[in-house]
Amino acid sequence: MRVGFYQFNPEFGRVHQNVTRVIDALQDVRADIIVLPELPFTGYLFRDRRELALLAEEIPCSETIGALATLCRRKDFFIVTGFAEKAGDRLFNSAVLVGPGGVLHVYRKLHLFNTEKECFDPGDTPLEAVTVRDARVGMMVCYDWRFPEVARVLTLKGAQLICQPANLVLPWCQQAMLTRSLENNVFSVTANRHGTERRPHGELTFTGQSQIADPRGNRLCRAPKDTVALCIEDIDIAQADEKKMTPQNDLLTDRRPEFYGELVKTRQENRKETPA
Ligand code: ACM
């Protein structure tokens, strides 16, 4: 199976131009799954919720998704992309899996980062793994990396490959995703942005260094910090099924969930039980 990412620097608000750029970049690619960054068509640094609402699209009638589906049909591959999703009056920072037949799955970011909380609604979709050709694919978005539960739940749902659209500004995620891959014995593809987004109300510089990691926590490829990069790797997806560490140790069946109860309590329940 051939998986990869396209790292680039979208221009804020230029949706059509950003879509065209992606389509041009993927024209000669031979792959099964390509991962794009978080919010790669709208840009990231919204002034407020109103500005986001003007740029977000409803998935069923989205021209952007339509153009990606046409590309997938022509190239016979699948794309996992970040997407500013409008659903009625709600707005989500989503990841969408698109293939030759259209949209296969939508994941809405569970853990919103910093000022995203002022614009987006928190995600309300369960973490799922979806079959794409020979692989079971899970999606998470950027800051979800900080919560190891996300990658673990995707693994428990059968994911062999985790696709992570990202707009990373802090320096730790790429290293942490090697650990997420190792601790779950799964492949991961992190597609990040590079460059600086300048808006009248502020600016952000993204860290690039998109990567593909294997189930042993090895980096199979890494993009530079500050340039456009397209990377495709051949992977043996069956490596993600080898959960046995020794003849007597299996990563999933060795777990002791009866001792992990704290993980599924609400924040209020945890606080109540913590001695002052
Ligand atoms: C992030 O979640 N965009 C850092």
PDB file of C-alpha atoms and ligand atoms in Angstrom:
ATOM      1  CA  MET A   1       0.000   0.000   0.000  1.00  0.00           C
ATOM      2  CA  ARG A   2       1.308   3.451  -0.906  1.00  0.00           C
ATOM      3  CA  VAL A   3       0.587   6.245   1.575  1.00  0.00           C
ATOM      4  CA  GLY A   4       1.820   9.804   1.736  1.00  0.00           C
ATOM      5  CA  PHE A   5       1.297  13.461   2.498  1.00  0.00           C
ATOM      6  CA  TYR A   6       1.354  16.816   0.774  1.00  0.00           C
ATOM      7  CA  GLN A   7       2.781  19.615   2.947  1.00  0.00           C
ATOM      8  CA  PHE A   8       2.179  23.152   1.705  1.00  0.00           C
ATOM      9  CA  ASN A   9       1.338  26.697   2.800  1.00  0.00           C
ATOM     10  CA  PRO A  10      -2.317  27.532   2.024  1.00  0.00           C
ATOM     11  CA  GLU A  11      -3.303  31.163   1.569  1.00  0.00           C
ATOM     12  CA  PHE A  12      -5.938  32.338   4.016  1.00  0.00           C
ATOM     13  CA  GLY A  13      -9.407  32.696   2.473  1.00  0.00           C
ATOM     14  CA  ARG A  14      -8.367  31.650  -1.046  1.00  0.00           C
ATOM     15  CA  VAL A  15     -10.330  28.412  -1.087  1.00  0.00           C
ATOM     16  CA  HIS A  16     -10.464  27.930  -4.853  1.00  0.00           C
ATOM     17  CA  GLN A  17      -6.764  28.730  -5.266  1.00  0.00           C
ATOM     18  CA  ASN A  18      -5.784  26.304  -2.482  1.00  0.00           C
ATOM     19  CA  VAL A  19      -7.923  23.514  -3.961  1.00  0.00           C
ATOM     20  CA  THR A  20      -6.353  24.080  -7.387  1.00  0.00           C
ATOM     21  CA  ARG A  21      -2.906  23.985  -5.853  1.00  0.00           C
ATOM     22  CA  VAL A  22      -3.583  20.598  -4.231  1.00  0.00           C
ATOM     23  CA  ILE A  23      -5.095  19.170  -7.414  1.00  0.00           C
ATOM     24  CA  ASP A  24      -2.080  20.311  -9.456  1.00  0.00           C
ATOM     25  CA  ALA A  25       0.361  18.909  -6.892  1.00  0.00           C
ATOM     26  CA  LEU A  26      -1.284  15.477  -6.872  1.00  0.00           C
ATOM     27  CA  GLN A  27      -1.643  15.226 -10.664  1.00  0.00           C
ATOM     28  CA  ASP A  28       1.198  12.744 -11.185  1.00  0.00           C
ATOM     29  CA  VAL A  29       1.023  10.925  -7.861  1.00  0.00           C
ATOM     30  CA  ARG A  30       0.599   7.172  -7.736  1.00  0.00           C
ATOM     31  CA  ALA A  31      -0.687   6.231  -4.294  1.00  0.00           C
ATOM     32  CA  ASP A  32      -3.540   4.693  -2.310  1.00  0.00           C
ATOM     33  CA  ILE A  33      -3.990   7.332   0.409  1.00  0.00           C
ATOM     34  CA  ILE A  34      -2.739  10.926   0.530  1.00  0.00           C
ATOM     35  CA  VAL A  35      -3.082  13.036   3.671  1.00  0.00           C
ATOM     36  CA  LEU A  36      -3.432  16.837   3.528  1.00  0.00           C
ATOM     37  CA  PRO A  37      -3.003  19.341   6.393  1.00  0.00           C
ATOM     38  CA  GLU A  38      -5.703  20.635   8.745  1.00  0.00           C
ATOM     39  CA  LEU A  39      -7.952  23.354   7.195  1.00  0.00           C
ATOM     40  CA  PRO A  40      -5.870  23.399   3.989  1.00  0.00           C
ATOM     41  CA  PHE A  41      -8.417  25.249   1.852  1.00  0.00           C
ATOM     42  CA  THR A  42      -9.682  28.031   4.129  1.00  0.00           C
ATOM     43  CA  GLY A  43      -6.527  28.679   6.140  1.00  0.00           C
ATOM     44  CA  TYR A  44      -6.393  28.604   9.933  1.00  0.00           C
ATOM     45  CA  LEU A  45      -6.322  31.926  11.759  1.00  0.00           C
ATOM     46  CA  PHE A  46      -9.975  33.045  11.642  1.00  0.00           C
ATOM     47  CA  ARG A  47     -10.787  36.455  13.106  1.00  0.00           C
ATOM     48  CA  ASP A  48     -13.963  35.103  14.656  1.00  0.00           C
ATOM     49  CA  ARG A  49     -16.774  32.616  14.190  1.00  0.00           C
ATOM     50  CA  ARG A  50     -18.504  34.824  11.629  1.00  0.00           C
ATOM     51  CA  GLU A  51     -15.479  34.821   9.372  1.00  0.00           C
ATOM     52  CA  LEU A  52     -15.222  31.036   9.692  1.00  0.00           C
ATOM     53  CA  ALA A  53     -18.932  30.661   8.863  1.00  0.00           C
ATOM     54  CA  LEU A  54     -18.386  32.536   5.585  1.00  0.00           C
ATOM     55  CA  LEU A  55     -15.623  30.140   4.503  1.00  0.00           C
ATOM     56  CA  ALA A  56     -16.886  26.820   5.900  1.00  0.00           C
ATOM     57  CA  GLU A  57     -18.840  24.462   3.619  1.00  0.00           C
ATOM     58  CA  GLU A  58     -21.603  21.902   4.066  1.00  0.00           C
ATOM     59  CA  ILE A  59     -20.097  18.583   3.007  1.00  0.00           C
ATOM     60  CA  PRO A  60     -22.997  17.316   0.844  1.00  0.00           C
ATOM     61  CA  CYS A  61     -22.930  20.409  -1.387  1.00  0.00           C
ATOM     62  CA  SER A  62     -19.264  21.378  -1.040  1.00  0.00           C
ATOM     63  CA  GLU A  63     -17.516  22.327  -4.290  1.00  0.00           C
ATOM     64  CA  THR A  64     -14.195  21.601  -2.592  1.00  0.00           C
ATOM     65  CA  ILE A  65     -15.177  18.037  -1.693  1.00  0.00           C
ATOM     66  CA  GLY A  66     -16.656  17.599  -5.186  1.00  0.00           C
ATOM     67  CA  ALA A  67     -13.347  18.621  -6.774  1.00  0.00           C
ATOM     68  CA  LEU A  68     -11.408  16.246  -4.509  1.00  0.00           C
ATOM     69  CA  ALA A  69     -13.764  13.354  -5.308  1.00  0.00           C
ATOM     70  CA  THR A  70     -13.278  14.012  -9.040  1.00  0.00           C
ATOM     71  CA  LEU A  71      -9.503  13.930  -8.506  1.00  0.00           C
ATOM     72  CA  CYS A  72      -9.800  10.672  -6.528  1.00  0.00           C
ATOM     73  CA  ARG A  73     -11.816   9.115  -9.356  1.00  0.00           C
ATOM     74  CA  ARG A  74      -9.311  10.189 -11.976  1.00  0.00           C
ATOM     75  CA  LYS A  75      -6.306   9.069  -9.948  1.00  0.00           C
ATOM     76  CA  ASP A  76      -7.982   6.082  -8.272  1.00  0.00           C
ATOM     77  CA  PHE A  77      -6.774   7.056  -4.798  1.00  0.00           C
ATOM     78  CA  PHE A  78      -8.162   8.285  -1.473  1.00  0.00           C
ATOM     79  CA  ILE A  79      -7.559  11.595   0.286  1.00  0.00           C
ATOM     80  CA  VAL A  80      -7.751  12.396   3.992  1.00  0.00           C
ATOM     81  CA  THR A  81      -8.052  16.142   4.368  1.00  0.00           C
ATOM     82  CA  GLY A  82      -8.751  18.726   7.006  1.00  0.00           C
ATOM     83  CA  PHE A  83     -11.960  20.645   6.314  1.00  0.00           C
ATOM     84  CA  ALA A  84     -13.892  23.603   7.742  1.00  0.00           C
ATOM     85  CA  GLU A  85     -17.288  21.966   8.023  1.00  0.00           C
ATOM     86  CA  LYS A  86     -20.618  23.744   8.344  1.00  0.00           C
ATOM     87  CA  ALA A  87     -23.530  21.636   9.586  1.00  0.00           C
ATOM     88  CA  GLY A  88     -26.602  23.834   9.986  1.00  0.00           C
ATOM     89  CA  ASP A  89     -25.460  26.539  12.396  1.00  0.00           C
ATOM     90  CA  ARG A  90     -22.634  24.432  13.793  1.00  0.00           C
ATOM     91  CA  LEU A  91     -19.013  24.674  12.648  1.00  0.00           C
ATOM     92  CA  PHE A  92     -16.495  21.864  12.983  1.00  0.00           C
ATOM     93  CA  ASN A  93     -12.768  21.475  12.427  1.00  0.00           C
ATOM     94  CA  SER A  94     -13.127  18.186  10.581  1.00  0.00           C
ATOM     95  CA  ALA A  95     -11.152  15.508   8.773  1.00  0.00           C
ATOM     96  CA  VAL A  96     -12.821  14.002   5.716  1.00  0.00           C
ATOM     97  CA  LEU A  97     -11.961  10.739   3.974  1.00  0.00           C
ATOM     98  CA  VAL A  98     -12.764  11.100   0.266  1.00  0.00           C
ATOM     99  CA  GLY A  99     -12.441   8.418  -2.397  1.00  0.00           C
ATOM    100  CA  PRO A 100     -13.472   7.735  -5.982  1.00  0.00           C
ATOM    101  CA  GLY A 101     -17.046   7.181  -4.770  1.00  0.00           C
ATOM    102  CA  GLY A 102     -17.208  10.410  -2.732  1.00  0.00           C
ATOM    103  CA  VAL A 103     -17.085  10.899   1.053  1.00  0.00           C
ATOM    104  CA  LEU A 104     -16.507   7.733   3.100  1.00  0.00           C
ATOM    105  CA  HIS A 105     -16.181   9.210   6.566  1.00  0.00           C
ATOM    106  CA  VAL A 106     -16.135  12.483   8.504  1.00  0.00           C
ATOM    107  CA  TYR A 107     -14.397  12.977  11.853  1.00  0.00           C
ATOM    108  CA  ARG A 108     -14.942  16.206  13.822  1.00  0.00           C
ATOM    109  CA  LYS A 109     -11.955  17.284  15.934  1.00  0.00           C
ATOM    110  CA  LEU A 110     -12.577  16.421  19.574  1.00  0.00           C
ATOM    111  CA  HIS A 111      -9.851  18.507  21.194  1.00  0.00           C
ATOM    112  CA  LEU A 112      -9.885  22.130  20.046  1.00  0.00           C
ATOM    113  CA  PHE A 113      -6.625  24.096  20.329  1.00  0.00           C
ATOM    114  CA  ASN A 114      -6.387  27.592  21.764  1.00  0.00           C
ATOM    115  CA  THR A 115      -8.493  30.156  19.793  1.00  0.00           C
ATOM    116  CA  GLU A 116     -10.183  27.380  17.807  1.00  0.00           C
ATOM    117  CA  LYS A 117     -12.474  27.262  20.856  1.00  0.00           C
ATOM    118  CA  GLU A 118     -13.790  30.736  19.934  1.00  0.00           C
ATOM    119  CA  CYS A 119     -14.753  29.678  16.408  1.00  0.00           C
ATOM    120  CA  PHE A 120     -15.480  25.954  16.237  1.00  0.00           C
ATOM    121  CA  ASP A 121     -17.889  23.653  18.025  1.00  0.00           C
ATOM    122  CA  PRO A 122     -16.228  20.705  19.779  1.00  0.00           C
ATOM    123  CA  GLY A 123     -16.428  17.497  17.741  1.00  0.00           C
ATOM    124  CA  ASP A 124     -19.343  15.135  18.275  1.00  0.00           C
ATOM    125  CA  THR A 125     -18.391  12.141  16.117  1.00  0.00           C
ATOM    126  CA  PRO A 126     -17.057   8.860  17.546  1.00  0.00           C
ATOM    127  CA  LEU A 127     -13.519   7.726  16.767  1.00  0.00           C
ATOM    128  CA  GLU A 128     -13.819   5.103  14.035  1.00  0.00           C
ATOM    129  CA  ALA A 129     -11.684   3.004  11.714  1.00  0.00           C
ATOM    130  CA  VAL A 130     -12.825   2.768   8.094  1.00  0.00           C
ATOM    131  CA  THR A 131     -11.752   0.212   5.489  1.00  0.00           C
ATOM    132  CA  VAL A 132      -9.801   1.626   2.551  1.00  0.00           C
ATOM    133  CA  ARG A 133      -8.571  -1.078   0.187  1.00  0.00           C
ATOM    134  CA  ASP A 134      -6.461  -3.436   2.361  1.00  0.00           C
ATOM    135  CA  ALA A 135      -6.235  -1.074   5.314  1.00  0.00           C
ATOM    136  CA  ARG A 136      -8.274   0.044   8.265  1.00  0.00           C
ATOM    137  CA  VAL A 137      -7.840   3.805   8.532  1.00  0.00           C
ATOM    138  CA  GLY A 138      -8.475   6.069  11.522  1.00  0.00           C
ATOM    139  CA  MET A 139      -8.440   9.866  11.538  1.00  0.00           C
ATOM    140  CA  MET A 140      -7.459  12.417  14.154  1.00  0.00           C
ATOM    141  CA  VAL A 141      -6.744  16.151  13.816  1.00  0.00           C
ATOM    142  CA  CYS A 142      -3.625  17.955  15.020  1.00  0.00           C
ATOM    143  CA  TYR A 143      -3.905  18.665  18.800  1.00  0.00           C
ATOM    144  CA  ASP A 144      -5.693  15.322  19.282  1.00  0.00           C
ATOM    145  CA  TRP A 145      -2.103  13.974  19.485  1.00  0.00           C
ATOM    146  CA  ARG A 146      -1.859  15.330  23.040  1.00  0.00           C
ATOM    147  CA  PHE A 147      -4.470  12.786  24.179  1.00  0.00           C
ATOM    148  CA  PRO A 148      -3.053   9.259  23.855  1.00  0.00           C
ATOM    149  CA  GLU A 149      -6.591   7.954  24.315  1.00  0.00           C
ATOM    150  CA  VAL A 150      -7.409   9.035  20.749  1.00  0.00           C
ATOM    151  CA  ALA A 151      -4.797   6.860  19.041  1.00  0.00           C
ATOM    152  CA  ARG A 152      -5.531   4.030  21.471  1.00  0.00           C
ATOM    153  CA  VAL A 153      -9.278   4.073  20.786  1.00  0.00           C
ATOM    154  CA  LEU A 154      -8.627   4.153  17.025  1.00  0.00           C
ATOM    155  CA  THR A 155      -6.341   1.136  17.472  1.00  0.00           C
ATOM    156  CA  LEU A 156      -8.945  -0.697  19.531  1.00  0.00           C
ATOM    157  CA  LYS A 157     -11.434   0.022  16.734  1.00  0.00           C
ATOM    158  CA  GLY A 158      -9.030  -1.770  14.385  1.00  0.00           C
ATOM    159  CA  ALA A 159      -7.090   1.107  12.798  1.00  0.00           C
ATOM    160  CA  GLN A 160      -3.795   0.028  11.210  1.00  0.00           C
ATOM    161  CA  LEU A 161      -3.037   3.486   9.840  1.00  0.00           C
ATOM    162  CA  ILE A 162      -3.757   6.795  11.605  1.00  0.00           C
ATOM    163  CA  CYS A 163      -4.048   9.828   9.342  1.00  0.00           C
ATOM    164  CA  GLN A 164      -3.515  13.185  11.039  1.00  0.00           C
ATOM    165  CA  PRO A 165      -4.165  16.440   9.205  1.00  0.00           C
ATOM    166  CA  ALA A 166      -2.321  19.102  11.233  1.00  0.00           C
ATOM    167  CA  ASN A 167      -1.512  22.809  11.565  1.00  0.00           C
ATOM    168  CA  LEU A 168       1.200  22.425  14.195  1.00  0.00           C
ATOM    169  CA  VAL A 169       2.697  25.447  15.900  1.00  0.00           C
ATOM    170  CA  LEU A 170       4.299  23.766  18.931  1.00  0.00           C
ATOM    171  CA  PRO A 171       7.421  21.618  18.522  1.00  0.00           C
ATOM    172  CA  TRP A 172       6.434  18.315  20.175  1.00  0.00           C
ATOM    173  CA  CYS A 173       3.820  16.533  18.071  1.00  0.00           C
ATOM    174  CA  GLN A 174       6.051  14.947  15.455  1.00  0.00           C
ATOM    175  CA  GLN A 175       8.147  13.256  18.161  1.00  0.00           C
ATOM    176  CA  ALA A 176       5.044  12.253  20.125  1.00  0.00           C
ATOM    177  CA  MET A 177       3.469  10.648  17.035  1.00  0.00           C
ATOM    178  CA  LEU A 178       6.425   8.260  16.802  1.00  0.00           C
ATOM    179  CA  THR A 179       5.438   7.125  20.288  1.00  0.00           C
ATOM    180  CA  ARG A 180       1.722   6.941  19.365  1.00  0.00           C
ATOM    181  CA  SER A 181       2.731   4.652  16.499  1.00  0.00           C
ATOM    182  CA  LEU A 182       4.998   2.559  18.711  1.00  0.00           C
ATOM    183  CA  GLU A 183       2.621   2.242  21.672  1.00  0.00           C
ATOM    184  CA  ASN A 184      -0.234   1.157  19.384  1.00  0.00           C
ATOM    185  CA  ASN A 185       1.845  -0.683  16.770  1.00  0.00           C
ATOM    186  CA  VAL A 186       0.243   1.289  13.943  1.00  0.00           C
ATOM    187  CA  PHE A 187       1.413   3.384  11.018  1.00  0.00           C
ATOM    188  CA  SER A 188       0.761   7.114  11.170  1.00  0.00           C
ATOM    189  CA  VAL A 189       0.877   9.913   8.621  1.00  0.00           C
ATOM    190  CA  THR A 190       1.092  13.478   9.950  1.00  0.00           C
ATOM    191  CA  ALA A 191       0.475  16.117   7.253  1.00  0.00           C
ATOM    192  CA  ASN A 192       1.429  19.552   8.525  1.00  0.00           C
ATOM    193  CA  ARG A 193       1.578  23.052   7.059  1.00  0.00           C
ATOM    194  CA  HIS A 194       4.694  25.114   6.678  1.00  0.00           C
ATOM    195  CA  GLY A 195       5.144  28.877   6.492  1.00  0.00           C
ATOM    196  CA  THR A 196       3.602  31.828   8.301  1.00  0.00           C
ATOM    197  CA  GLU A 197      -0.046  32.876   8.120  1.00  0.00           C
ATOM    198  CA  ARG A 198      -0.333  36.661   8.591  1.00  0.00           C
ATOM    199  CA  ARG A 199      -3.693  38.183   9.440  1.00  0.00           C
ATOM    200  CA  PRO A 200      -4.558  41.703  10.694  1.00  0.00           C
ATOM    201  CA  HIS A 201      -5.247  40.266  14.178  1.00  0.00           C
ATOM    202  CA  GLY A 202      -2.097  38.129  14.459  1.00  0.00           C
ATOM    203  CA  GLU A 203       0.168  35.607  12.832  1.00  0.00           C
ATOM    204  CA  LEU A 204       1.229  31.992  13.267  1.00  0.00           C
ATOM    205  CA  THR A 205       4.221  30.056  11.969  1.00  0.00           C
ATOM    206  CA  PHE A 206       3.680  26.364  11.327  1.00  0.00           C
ATOM    207  CA  THR A 207       6.391  23.800  11.933  1.00  0.00           C
ATOM    208  CA  GLY A 208       6.341  21.655   8.759  1.00  0.00           C
ATOM    209  CA  GLN A 209       8.217  18.375   9.224  1.00  0.00           C
ATOM    210  CA  SER A 210       5.292  16.251   8.117  1.00  0.00           C
ATOM    211  CA  GLN A 211       6.135  12.597   8.541  1.00  0.00           C
ATOM    212  CA  ILE A 212       5.229   8.946   8.115  1.00  0.00           C
ATOM    213  CA  ALA A 213       5.894   6.626  11.074  1.00  0.00           C
ATOM    214  CA  ASP A 214       5.896   2.833  11.168  1.00  0.00           C
ATOM    215  CA  PRO A 215       4.594   0.556  13.957  1.00  0.00           C
ATOM    216  CA  ARG A 216       8.066   0.396  15.556  1.00  0.00           C
ATOM    217  CA  GLY A 217       8.154   4.166  15.925  1.00  0.00           C
ATOM    218  CA  ASN A 218      10.585   4.667  13.045  1.00  0.00           C
ATOM    219  CA  ARG A 219      10.233   7.717  10.848  1.00  0.00           C
ATOM    220  CA  LEU A 220       9.967   6.486   7.264  1.00  0.00           C
ATOM    221  CA  CYS A 221      10.160   9.973   5.846  1.00  0.00           C
ATOM    222  CA  ARG A 222      10.193  13.554   7.052  1.00  0.00           C
ATOM    223  CA  ALA A 223       9.513  16.808   5.209  1.00  0.00           C
ATOM    224  CA  PRO A 224      11.664  19.902   5.744  1.00  0.00           C
ATOM    225  CA  LYS A 225      10.488  22.605   8.175  1.00  0.00           C
ATOM    226  CA  ASP A 226       9.790  25.329   5.660  1.00  0.00           C
ATOM    227  CA  THR A 227       9.169  24.095   2.120  1.00  0.00           C
ATOM    228  CA  VAL A 228       6.458  22.394   0.116  1.00  0.00           C
ATOM    229  CA  ALA A 229       6.877  18.605   0.233  1.00  0.00           C
ATOM    230  CA  LEU A 230       5.197  15.603  -1.294  1.00  0.00           C
ATOM    231  CA  CYS A 231       6.193  12.236   0.127  1.00  0.00           C
ATOM    232  CA  ILE A 232       4.861   8.771  -0.705  1.00  0.00           C
ATOM    233  CA  GLU A 233       6.048   5.542   0.958  1.00  0.00           C
ATOM    234  CA  ASP A 234       5.342   1.884   0.262  1.00  0.00           C
ATOM    235  CA  ILE A 235       4.204   0.264   3.491  1.00  0.00           C
ATOM    236  CA  ASP A 236       3.292  -3.283   4.460  1.00  0.00           C
ATOM    237  CA  ILE A 237       0.070  -2.583   6.323  1.00  0.00           C
ATOM    238  CA  ALA A 238       0.063  -6.113   7.831  1.00  0.00           C
ATOM    239  CA  GLN A 239       2.951  -5.017  10.109  1.00  0.00           C
ATOM    240  CA  ALA A 240       0.321  -3.168  12.130  1.00  0.00           C
ATOM    241  CA  ASP A 241      -1.355  -6.484  12.984  1.00  0.00           C
ATOM    242  CA  GLU A 242       1.705  -7.891  14.740  1.00  0.00           C
ATOM    243  CA  LYS A 243       0.634  -6.871  18.230  1.00  0.00           C
ATOM    244  CA  LYS A 244       2.674  -9.619  19.924  1.00  0.00           C
ATOM    245  CA  MET A 245       5.864  -8.286  21.548  1.00  0.00           C
ATOM    246  CA  THR A 246       6.997 -11.703  22.837  1.00  0.00           C
ATOM    247  CA  PRO A 247       5.325 -15.119  22.651  1.00  0.00           C
ATOM    248  CA  GLN A 248       3.589 -14.165  25.912  1.00  0.00           C
ATOM    249  CA  ASN A 249       2.888 -10.472  25.372  1.00  0.00           C
ATOM    250  CA  ASP A 250       0.165  -9.037  23.202  1.00  0.00           C
ATOM    251  CA  LEU A 251      -0.199  -5.271  23.157  1.00  0.00           C
ATOM    252  CA  LEU A 252      -3.984  -5.355  23.209  1.00  0.00           C
ATOM    253  CA  THR A 253      -4.843  -8.409  25.311  1.00  0.00           C
ATOM    254  CA  ASP A 254      -2.225  -7.563  27.999  1.00  0.00           C
ATOM    255  CA  ARG A 255      -4.148  -4.410  28.805  1.00  0.00           C
ATOM    256  CA  ARG A 256      -5.880  -4.207  32.220  1.00  0.00           C
ATOM    257  CA  PRO A 257      -8.820  -1.911  31.539  1.00  0.00           C
ATOM    258  CA  GLU A 258     -10.405  -2.796  34.886  1.00  0.00           C
ATOM    259  CA  PHE A 259      -7.641  -0.624  36.427  1.00  0.00           C
ATOM    260  CA  TYR A 260      -8.054   2.270  33.977  1.00  0.00           C
ATOM    261  CA  GLY A 261     -11.412   3.520  35.236  1.00  0.00           C
ATOM    262  CA  GLU A 262     -10.104   7.061  35.848  1.00  0.00           C
ATOM    263  CA  LEU A 263      -9.718   7.457  32.093  1.00  0.00           C
ATOM    264  CA  VAL A 264     -13.419   7.294  31.399  1.00  0.00           C
ATOM    265  CA  LYS A 265     -14.654   9.490  34.246  1.00  0.00           C
ATOM    266  CA  THR A 266     -15.664  13.065  33.538  1.00  0.00           C
ATOM    267  CA  ARG A 267     -13.430  15.917  34.707  1.00  0.00           C
ATOM    268  CA  GLN A 268     -15.963  16.731  37.443  1.00  0.00           C
ATOM    269  CA  GLU A 269     -15.931  13.147  38.746  1.00  0.00           C
ATOM    270  CA  ASN A 270     -12.120  13.111  38.825  1.00  0.00           C
ATOM    271  CA  ARG A 271     -12.012  16.451  40.702  1.00  0.00           C
ATOM    272  CA  LYS A 272     -14.579  15.327  43.254  1.00  0.00           C
ATOM    273  CA  GLU A 273     -12.532  12.233  44.090  1.00  0.00           C
ATOM    274  CA  THR A 274      -9.142  13.981  44.339  1.00  0.00           C
ATOM    275  CA  PRO A 275      -8.322  14.819  48.006  1.00  0.00           C
ATOM    276  CA  ALA A 276      -7.862  18.581  48.584  1.00  0.00           C
TER     277      ALA A 276
HETATM  278  C1  ACM B   1      -3.679  22.517  16.354  1.00  0.00           C
HETATM  279  O1  ACM B   1      -4.426  21.696  16.866  1.00  0.00           O
HETATM  280  N1  ACM B   1      -3.966  23.098  15.208  1.00  0.00           N
HETATM  281  C2  ACM B   1      -2.409  22.882  17.012  1.00  0.00           C
END
